[in-house]
Short mmCIF file of C-alpha atoms in Angstrom, two decimals:
data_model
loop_
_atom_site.label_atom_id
_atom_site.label_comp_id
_atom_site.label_asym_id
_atom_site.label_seq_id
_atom_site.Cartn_x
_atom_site.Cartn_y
_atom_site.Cartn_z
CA UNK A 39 0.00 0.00 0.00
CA UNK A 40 1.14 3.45 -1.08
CA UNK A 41 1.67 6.18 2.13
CA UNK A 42 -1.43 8.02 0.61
CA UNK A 43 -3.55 4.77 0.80
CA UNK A 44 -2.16 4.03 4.04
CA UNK A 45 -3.85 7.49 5.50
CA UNK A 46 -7.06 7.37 3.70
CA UNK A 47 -7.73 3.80 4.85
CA UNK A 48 -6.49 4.95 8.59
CA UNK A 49 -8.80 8.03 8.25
CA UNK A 50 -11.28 5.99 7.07
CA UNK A 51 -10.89 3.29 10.36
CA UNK A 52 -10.97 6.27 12.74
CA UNK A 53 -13.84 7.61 11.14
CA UNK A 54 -15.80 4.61 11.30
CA UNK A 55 -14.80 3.69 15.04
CA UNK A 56 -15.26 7.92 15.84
CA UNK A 57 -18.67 7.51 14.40
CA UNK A 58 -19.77 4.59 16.21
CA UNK A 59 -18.64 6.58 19.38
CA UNK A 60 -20.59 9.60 18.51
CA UNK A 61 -23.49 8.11 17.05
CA UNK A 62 -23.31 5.59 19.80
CA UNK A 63 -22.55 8.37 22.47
CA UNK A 64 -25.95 10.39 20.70
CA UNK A 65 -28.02 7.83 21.09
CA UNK A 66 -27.05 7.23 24.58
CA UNK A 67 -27.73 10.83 25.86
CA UNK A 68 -31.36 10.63 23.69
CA UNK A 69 -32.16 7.40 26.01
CA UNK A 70 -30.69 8.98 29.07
CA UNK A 71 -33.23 11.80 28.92
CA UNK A 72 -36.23 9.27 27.85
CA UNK A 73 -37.32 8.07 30.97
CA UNK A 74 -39.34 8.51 33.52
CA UNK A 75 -36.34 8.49 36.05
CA UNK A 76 -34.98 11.54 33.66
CA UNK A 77 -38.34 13.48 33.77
CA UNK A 78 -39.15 14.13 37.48
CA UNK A 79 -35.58 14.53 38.53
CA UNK A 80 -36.34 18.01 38.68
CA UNK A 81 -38.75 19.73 40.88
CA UNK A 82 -41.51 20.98 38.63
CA UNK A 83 -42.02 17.72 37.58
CA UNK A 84 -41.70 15.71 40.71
CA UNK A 85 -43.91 18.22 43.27
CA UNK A 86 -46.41 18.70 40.49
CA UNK A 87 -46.97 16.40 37.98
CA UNK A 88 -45.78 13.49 39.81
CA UNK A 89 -48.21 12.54 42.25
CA UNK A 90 -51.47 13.68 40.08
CA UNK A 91 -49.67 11.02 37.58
CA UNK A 92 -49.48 8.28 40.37
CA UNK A 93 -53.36 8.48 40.91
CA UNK A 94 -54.17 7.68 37.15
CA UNK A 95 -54.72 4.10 35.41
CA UNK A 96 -51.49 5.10 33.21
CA UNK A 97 -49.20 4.64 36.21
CA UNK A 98 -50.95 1.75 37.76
CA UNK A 99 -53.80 -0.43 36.93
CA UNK A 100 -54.92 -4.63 36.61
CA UNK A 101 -52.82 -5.25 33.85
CA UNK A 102 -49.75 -3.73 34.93
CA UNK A 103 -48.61 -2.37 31.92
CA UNK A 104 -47.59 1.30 32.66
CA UNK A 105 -47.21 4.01 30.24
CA UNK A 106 -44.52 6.28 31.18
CA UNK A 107 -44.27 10.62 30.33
CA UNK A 108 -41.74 9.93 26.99
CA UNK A 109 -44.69 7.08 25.97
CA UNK A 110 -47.04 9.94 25.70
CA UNK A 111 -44.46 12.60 25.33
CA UNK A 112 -41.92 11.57 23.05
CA UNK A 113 -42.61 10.13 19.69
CA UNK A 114 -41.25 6.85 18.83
CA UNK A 115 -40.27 7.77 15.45
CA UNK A 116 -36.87 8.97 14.71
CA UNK A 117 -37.54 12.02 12.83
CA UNK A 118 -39.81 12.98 15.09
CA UNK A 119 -38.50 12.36 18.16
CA UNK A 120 -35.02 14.42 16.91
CA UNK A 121 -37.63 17.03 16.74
CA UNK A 122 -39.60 16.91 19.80
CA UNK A 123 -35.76 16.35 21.74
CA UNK A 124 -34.73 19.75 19.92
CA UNK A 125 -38.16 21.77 20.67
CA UNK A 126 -36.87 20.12 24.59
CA UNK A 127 -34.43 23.18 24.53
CA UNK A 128 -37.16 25.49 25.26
CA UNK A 129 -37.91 23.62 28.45
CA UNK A 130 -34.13 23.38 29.13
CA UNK A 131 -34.24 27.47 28.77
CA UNK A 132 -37.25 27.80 30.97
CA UNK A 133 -36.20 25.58 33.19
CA UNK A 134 -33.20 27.89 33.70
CA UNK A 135 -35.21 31.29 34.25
CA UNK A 136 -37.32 29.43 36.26
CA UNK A 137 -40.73 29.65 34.57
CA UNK A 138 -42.82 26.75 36.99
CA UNK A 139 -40.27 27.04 40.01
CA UNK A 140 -43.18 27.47 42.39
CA UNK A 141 -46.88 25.49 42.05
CA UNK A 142 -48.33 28.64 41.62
CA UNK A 143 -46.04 29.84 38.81
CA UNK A 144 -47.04 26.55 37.66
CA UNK A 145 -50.65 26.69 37.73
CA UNK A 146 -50.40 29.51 36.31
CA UNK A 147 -48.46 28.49 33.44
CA UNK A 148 -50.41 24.96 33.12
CA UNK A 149 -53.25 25.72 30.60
CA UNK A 150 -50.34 27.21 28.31
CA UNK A 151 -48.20 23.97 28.33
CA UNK A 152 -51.29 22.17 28.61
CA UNK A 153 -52.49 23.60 24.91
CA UNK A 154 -49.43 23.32 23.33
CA UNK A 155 -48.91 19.84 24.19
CA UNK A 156 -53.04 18.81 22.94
CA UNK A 157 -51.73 20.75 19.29
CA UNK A 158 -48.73 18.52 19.13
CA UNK A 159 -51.43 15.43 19.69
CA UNK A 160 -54.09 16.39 17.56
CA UNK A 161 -51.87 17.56 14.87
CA UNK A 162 -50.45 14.27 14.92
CA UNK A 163 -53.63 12.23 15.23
CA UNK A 164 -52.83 11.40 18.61
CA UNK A 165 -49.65 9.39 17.34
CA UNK A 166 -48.49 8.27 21.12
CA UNK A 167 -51.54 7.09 22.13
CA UNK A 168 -52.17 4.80 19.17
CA UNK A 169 -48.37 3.12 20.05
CA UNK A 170 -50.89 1.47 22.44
CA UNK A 171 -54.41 2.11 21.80
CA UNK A 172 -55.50 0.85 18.64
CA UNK A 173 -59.13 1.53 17.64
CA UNK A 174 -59.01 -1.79 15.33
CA UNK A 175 -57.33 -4.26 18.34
CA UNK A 176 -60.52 -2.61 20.99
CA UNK A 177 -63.15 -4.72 21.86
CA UNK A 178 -66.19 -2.88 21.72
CA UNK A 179 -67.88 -5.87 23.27
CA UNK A 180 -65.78 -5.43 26.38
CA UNK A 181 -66.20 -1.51 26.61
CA UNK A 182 -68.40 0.25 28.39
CA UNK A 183 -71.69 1.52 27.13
CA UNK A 184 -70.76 5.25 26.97
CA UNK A 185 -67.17 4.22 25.22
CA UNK A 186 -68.65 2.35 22.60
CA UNK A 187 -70.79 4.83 22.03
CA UNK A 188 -68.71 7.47 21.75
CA UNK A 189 -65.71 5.62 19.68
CA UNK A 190 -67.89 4.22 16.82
CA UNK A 191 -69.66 8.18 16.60
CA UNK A 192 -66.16 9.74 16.69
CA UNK A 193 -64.53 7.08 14.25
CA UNK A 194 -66.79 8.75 11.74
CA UNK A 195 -66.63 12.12 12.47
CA UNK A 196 -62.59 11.30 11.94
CA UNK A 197 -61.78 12.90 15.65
CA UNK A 198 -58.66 11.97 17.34
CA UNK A 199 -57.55 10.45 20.96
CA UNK A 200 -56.87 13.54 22.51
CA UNK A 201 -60.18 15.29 21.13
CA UNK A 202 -61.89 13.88 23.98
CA UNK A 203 -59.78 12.48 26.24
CA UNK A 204 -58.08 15.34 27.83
CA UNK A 205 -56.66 15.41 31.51
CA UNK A 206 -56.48 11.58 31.06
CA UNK A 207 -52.79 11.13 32.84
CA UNK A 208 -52.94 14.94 34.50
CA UNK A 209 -55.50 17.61 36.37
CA UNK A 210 -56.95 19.83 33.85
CA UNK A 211 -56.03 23.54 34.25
CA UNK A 212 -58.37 26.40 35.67
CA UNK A 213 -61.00 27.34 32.33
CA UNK A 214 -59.37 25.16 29.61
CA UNK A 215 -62.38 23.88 27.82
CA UNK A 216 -63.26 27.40 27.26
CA UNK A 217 -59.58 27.98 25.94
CA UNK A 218 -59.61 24.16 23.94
CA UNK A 219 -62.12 25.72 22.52
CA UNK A 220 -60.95 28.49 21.28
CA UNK A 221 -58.28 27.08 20.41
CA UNK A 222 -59.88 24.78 18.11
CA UNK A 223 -58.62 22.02 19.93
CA UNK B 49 -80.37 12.05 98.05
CA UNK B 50 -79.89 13.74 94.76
CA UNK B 51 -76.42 12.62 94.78
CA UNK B 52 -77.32 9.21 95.95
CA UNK B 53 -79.41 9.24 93.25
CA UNK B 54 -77.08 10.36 90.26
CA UNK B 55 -74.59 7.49 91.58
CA UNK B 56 -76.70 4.38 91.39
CA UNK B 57 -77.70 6.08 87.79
CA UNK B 58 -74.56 5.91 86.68
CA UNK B 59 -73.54 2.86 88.04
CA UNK B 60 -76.34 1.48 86.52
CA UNK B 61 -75.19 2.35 83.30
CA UNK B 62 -71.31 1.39 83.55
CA UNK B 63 -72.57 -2.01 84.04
CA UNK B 64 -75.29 -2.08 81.29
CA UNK B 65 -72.70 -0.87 79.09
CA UNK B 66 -70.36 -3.39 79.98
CA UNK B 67 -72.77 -6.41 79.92
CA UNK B 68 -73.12 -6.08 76.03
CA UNK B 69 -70.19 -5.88 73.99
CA UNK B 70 -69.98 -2.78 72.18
CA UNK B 71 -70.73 -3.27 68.25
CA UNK B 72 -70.38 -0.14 65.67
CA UNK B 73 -70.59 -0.20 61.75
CA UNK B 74 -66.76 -1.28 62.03
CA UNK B 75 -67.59 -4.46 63.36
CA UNK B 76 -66.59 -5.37 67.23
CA UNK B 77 -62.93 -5.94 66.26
CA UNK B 78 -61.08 -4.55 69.68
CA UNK B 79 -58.60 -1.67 68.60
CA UNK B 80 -55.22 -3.13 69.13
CA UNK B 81 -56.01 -6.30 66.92
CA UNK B 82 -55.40 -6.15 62.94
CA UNK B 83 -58.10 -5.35 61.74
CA UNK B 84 -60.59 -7.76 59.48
CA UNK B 85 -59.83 -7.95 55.68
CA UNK B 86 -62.58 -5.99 54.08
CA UNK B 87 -64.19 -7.91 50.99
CA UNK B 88 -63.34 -6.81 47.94
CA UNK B 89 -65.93 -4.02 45.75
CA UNK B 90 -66.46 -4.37 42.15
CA UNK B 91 -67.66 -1.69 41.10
CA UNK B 92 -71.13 -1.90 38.64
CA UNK B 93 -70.12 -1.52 34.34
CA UNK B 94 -71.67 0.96 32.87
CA UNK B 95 -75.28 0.31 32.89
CA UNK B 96 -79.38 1.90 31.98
CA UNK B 97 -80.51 4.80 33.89
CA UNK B 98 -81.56 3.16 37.74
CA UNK B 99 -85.12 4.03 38.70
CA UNK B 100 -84.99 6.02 41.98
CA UNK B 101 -86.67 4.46 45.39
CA UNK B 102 -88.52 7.30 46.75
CA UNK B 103 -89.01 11.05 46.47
CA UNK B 104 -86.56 13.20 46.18
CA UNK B 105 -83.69 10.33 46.27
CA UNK B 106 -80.49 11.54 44.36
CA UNK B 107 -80.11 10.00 41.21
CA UNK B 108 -77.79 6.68 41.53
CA UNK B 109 -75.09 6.64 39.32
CA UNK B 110 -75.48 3.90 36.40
CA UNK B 111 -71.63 4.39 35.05
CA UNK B 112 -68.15 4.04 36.72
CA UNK B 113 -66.41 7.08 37.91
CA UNK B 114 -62.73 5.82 38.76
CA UNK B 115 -59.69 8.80 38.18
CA UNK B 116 -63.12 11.30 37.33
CA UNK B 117 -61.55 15.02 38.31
CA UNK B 118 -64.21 17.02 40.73
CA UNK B 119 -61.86 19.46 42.07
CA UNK B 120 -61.15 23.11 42.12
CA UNK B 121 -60.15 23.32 38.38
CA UNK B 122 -62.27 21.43 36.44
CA UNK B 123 -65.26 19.12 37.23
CA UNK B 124 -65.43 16.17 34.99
CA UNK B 125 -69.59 15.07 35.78
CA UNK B 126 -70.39 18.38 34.42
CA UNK B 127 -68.73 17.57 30.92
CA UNK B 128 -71.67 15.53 30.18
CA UNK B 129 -74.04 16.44 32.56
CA UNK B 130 -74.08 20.35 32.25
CA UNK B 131 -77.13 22.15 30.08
CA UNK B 132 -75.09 22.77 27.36
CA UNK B 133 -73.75 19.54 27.24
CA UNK B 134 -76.45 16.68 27.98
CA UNK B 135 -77.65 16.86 24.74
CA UNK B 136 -75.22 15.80 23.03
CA UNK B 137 -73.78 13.16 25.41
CA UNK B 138 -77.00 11.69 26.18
CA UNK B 139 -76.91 12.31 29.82
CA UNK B 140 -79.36 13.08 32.03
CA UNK B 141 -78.89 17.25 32.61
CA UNK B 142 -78.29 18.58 36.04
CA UNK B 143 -81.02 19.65 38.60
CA UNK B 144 -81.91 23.47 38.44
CA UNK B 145 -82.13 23.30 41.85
CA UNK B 146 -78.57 22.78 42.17
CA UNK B 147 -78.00 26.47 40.65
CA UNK B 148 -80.07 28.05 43.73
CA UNK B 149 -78.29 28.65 46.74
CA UNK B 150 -79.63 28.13 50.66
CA UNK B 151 -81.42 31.66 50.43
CA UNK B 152 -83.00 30.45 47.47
CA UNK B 153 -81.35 33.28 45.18
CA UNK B 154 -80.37 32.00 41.78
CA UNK B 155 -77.30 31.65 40.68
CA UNK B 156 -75.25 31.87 37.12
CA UNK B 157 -72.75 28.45 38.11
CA UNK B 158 -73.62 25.31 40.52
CA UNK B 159 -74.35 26.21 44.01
CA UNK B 160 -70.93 25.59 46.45
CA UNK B 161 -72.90 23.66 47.91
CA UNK B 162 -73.56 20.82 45.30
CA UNK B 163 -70.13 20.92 43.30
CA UNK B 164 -69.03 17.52 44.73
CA UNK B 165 -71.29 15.25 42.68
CA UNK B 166 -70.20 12.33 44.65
CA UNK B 167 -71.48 13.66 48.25
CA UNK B 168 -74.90 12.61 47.28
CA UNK B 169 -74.63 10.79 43.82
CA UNK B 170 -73.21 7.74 44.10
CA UNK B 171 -71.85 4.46 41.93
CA UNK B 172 -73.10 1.04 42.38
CA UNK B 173 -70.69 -1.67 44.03
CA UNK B 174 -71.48 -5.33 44.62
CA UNK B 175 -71.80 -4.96 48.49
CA UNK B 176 -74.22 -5.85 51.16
CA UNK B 177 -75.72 -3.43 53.02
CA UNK B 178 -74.22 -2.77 56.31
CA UNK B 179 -77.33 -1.78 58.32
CA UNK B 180 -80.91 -4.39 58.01
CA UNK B 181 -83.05 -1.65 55.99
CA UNK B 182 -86.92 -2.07 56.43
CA UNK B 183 -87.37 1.53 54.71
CA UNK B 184 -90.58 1.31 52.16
CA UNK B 185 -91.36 4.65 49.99
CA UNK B 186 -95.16 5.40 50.28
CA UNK B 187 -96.96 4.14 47.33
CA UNK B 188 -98.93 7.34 46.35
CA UNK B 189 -96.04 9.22 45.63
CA UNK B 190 -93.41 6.80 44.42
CA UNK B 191 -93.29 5.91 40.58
#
């Protein structure tokens, strides 16, 4: 082998084993932050969200299958969870002013958060929820009266998850159906 | 004589009390023993409308309510049950009286006093009563 081949093919090895390490290293930092450990290690999420969370059939229930905040919160898909992990920096930036550093600061700033993160659902036709729920796998034999009801009249009218099941893993801020409203949502 | 009196009285009583072992709605389980294993509830599937047992009885209610939100924010019954909303949700639509308060005056929301559906509506659970109930409604005024 010539000197020049020599390089390129060492470049090339380094690169390789470099880009194992970063990619490797990228994709270890996007799982570190994906968890539920990850999520309420700060305050905001751990005084407020927290325990309303631990009341809900999400956190516990008779199957034992437990969705966690990046289930609902964090799209599986890789395009779209690069996205949702970069729009993250806002929290990161809010986290440092200190937006929701009290519960009052963060009631007050709930039906906010609360709207933008129903837009994200509905304009993806409640993508996170369908991971699990799957209108075609339900048994409407098994559902209650008022479910079945309500799914087979909102298949048809094309609605979405999140269109009527709001507040399902979280209180509901002060006036947001008049604001959901608004809102279109 | 009057204090003769009041002792035998209450003498009396220590020992009438202490004849019978006391029973209350918690069974006679003494305090420092575990308590008994209560049975198990399931509560009733959604269900028809329940006919009501006399006047004036609050409405049972025919549906589950587990993780349902009544609280300072938001309450979830009314999301159905409210006058804009029955309609369209089938439900049956809240009371006007519940939009009067003690004076009578009428109000523009739900009286403070009726916001927590659950203090007089209530789900149905698979459980025995816990008191023998001989009550009968009076026939010319119950449907």
């Amino acid at each position: 082998m010539t000197f020049r081949g020599k390089i390129i093919s060492g470049s090339l090895i380094t690169g390789f084993f470099l880009g194992i390490i970063f990619w490797g290293g990228f994709h270890w930092s996007l799982e570190m932050t994906n968890n539920e450990e990850f999520c309420i290690s700060c305050h905001e999420m751990k005084d407020n969200i927290y325990p309303e969370y631990k009341e809900t059939v999400h956190y516990s229930n008779r199957t034992g299958v437990r969705a966690t905040c990046p289930d609902c919160h964090v799209p599986k898909q890789w395009f779209y969870k690069i996205k949702r992990k970069i729009e993250a920096s806002r929290e990161v930036f809010h986290k440092i002013i200190g937006t929701i550093d009290t519960r009052e600061k963060f009631e007050e700033y709930r039906l906010t958060m609360a709207l933008s993160e129903w837009k994200r659902m509905k304009s993806a036709d409640s993508r996170e929820c369908r991971n699990c729920h799957d209108y075609e796998s339900m048994d409407f034999v098994d559902q209650g009266r008022r479910a079945v009801k309500a799914h087979s009249i909102g298949l048809d009218e094309g609605k979405t998850c999140i269109d009527c099941h709001k507040g399902i893993a979280h209180h509901l801020p002060l006036g947001w159906e008049a604001a959901a409203e608004k809102a279109g949502l | 004589m009057k204090k003769l009196f009041v002792f035998i009285l209450v003498l009396g009583m220590t020992v009438l009390i202490n004849a019978e072992e006391l029973t209350s709605l918690r069974g006679s389980q003494p305090l420092d023993e575990a308590s008994q294993t209560v049975e198990k509830k399931v509560w009733a599937k959604d269900g028809e409308v329940i006919s009501r047992n006399y006047v004036q009885q609050p409405p049972l209610i025919p549906h589950k309510i587990k993780g349902y939100q009544i609280n300072l924010q938001y309450n979830k019954c009314m999301s159905c049950h409210s006058w804009s909303k029955y309609k369209a949700s089938g439900a049956t639509k809240i009371s006007q009286t519940h939009f009067k308060d003690r004076d009578g005056n009428d109000l523009a929301k739900v009286s403070a006093r009726r916001y927590f559906c659950n203090q007089c509506h209530v789900p149905q659970a698979s459980v025995k009563p816990i008191v023998e109930n001989t009550f009968k409604p009076i026939d010319s005024v119950s449907q």
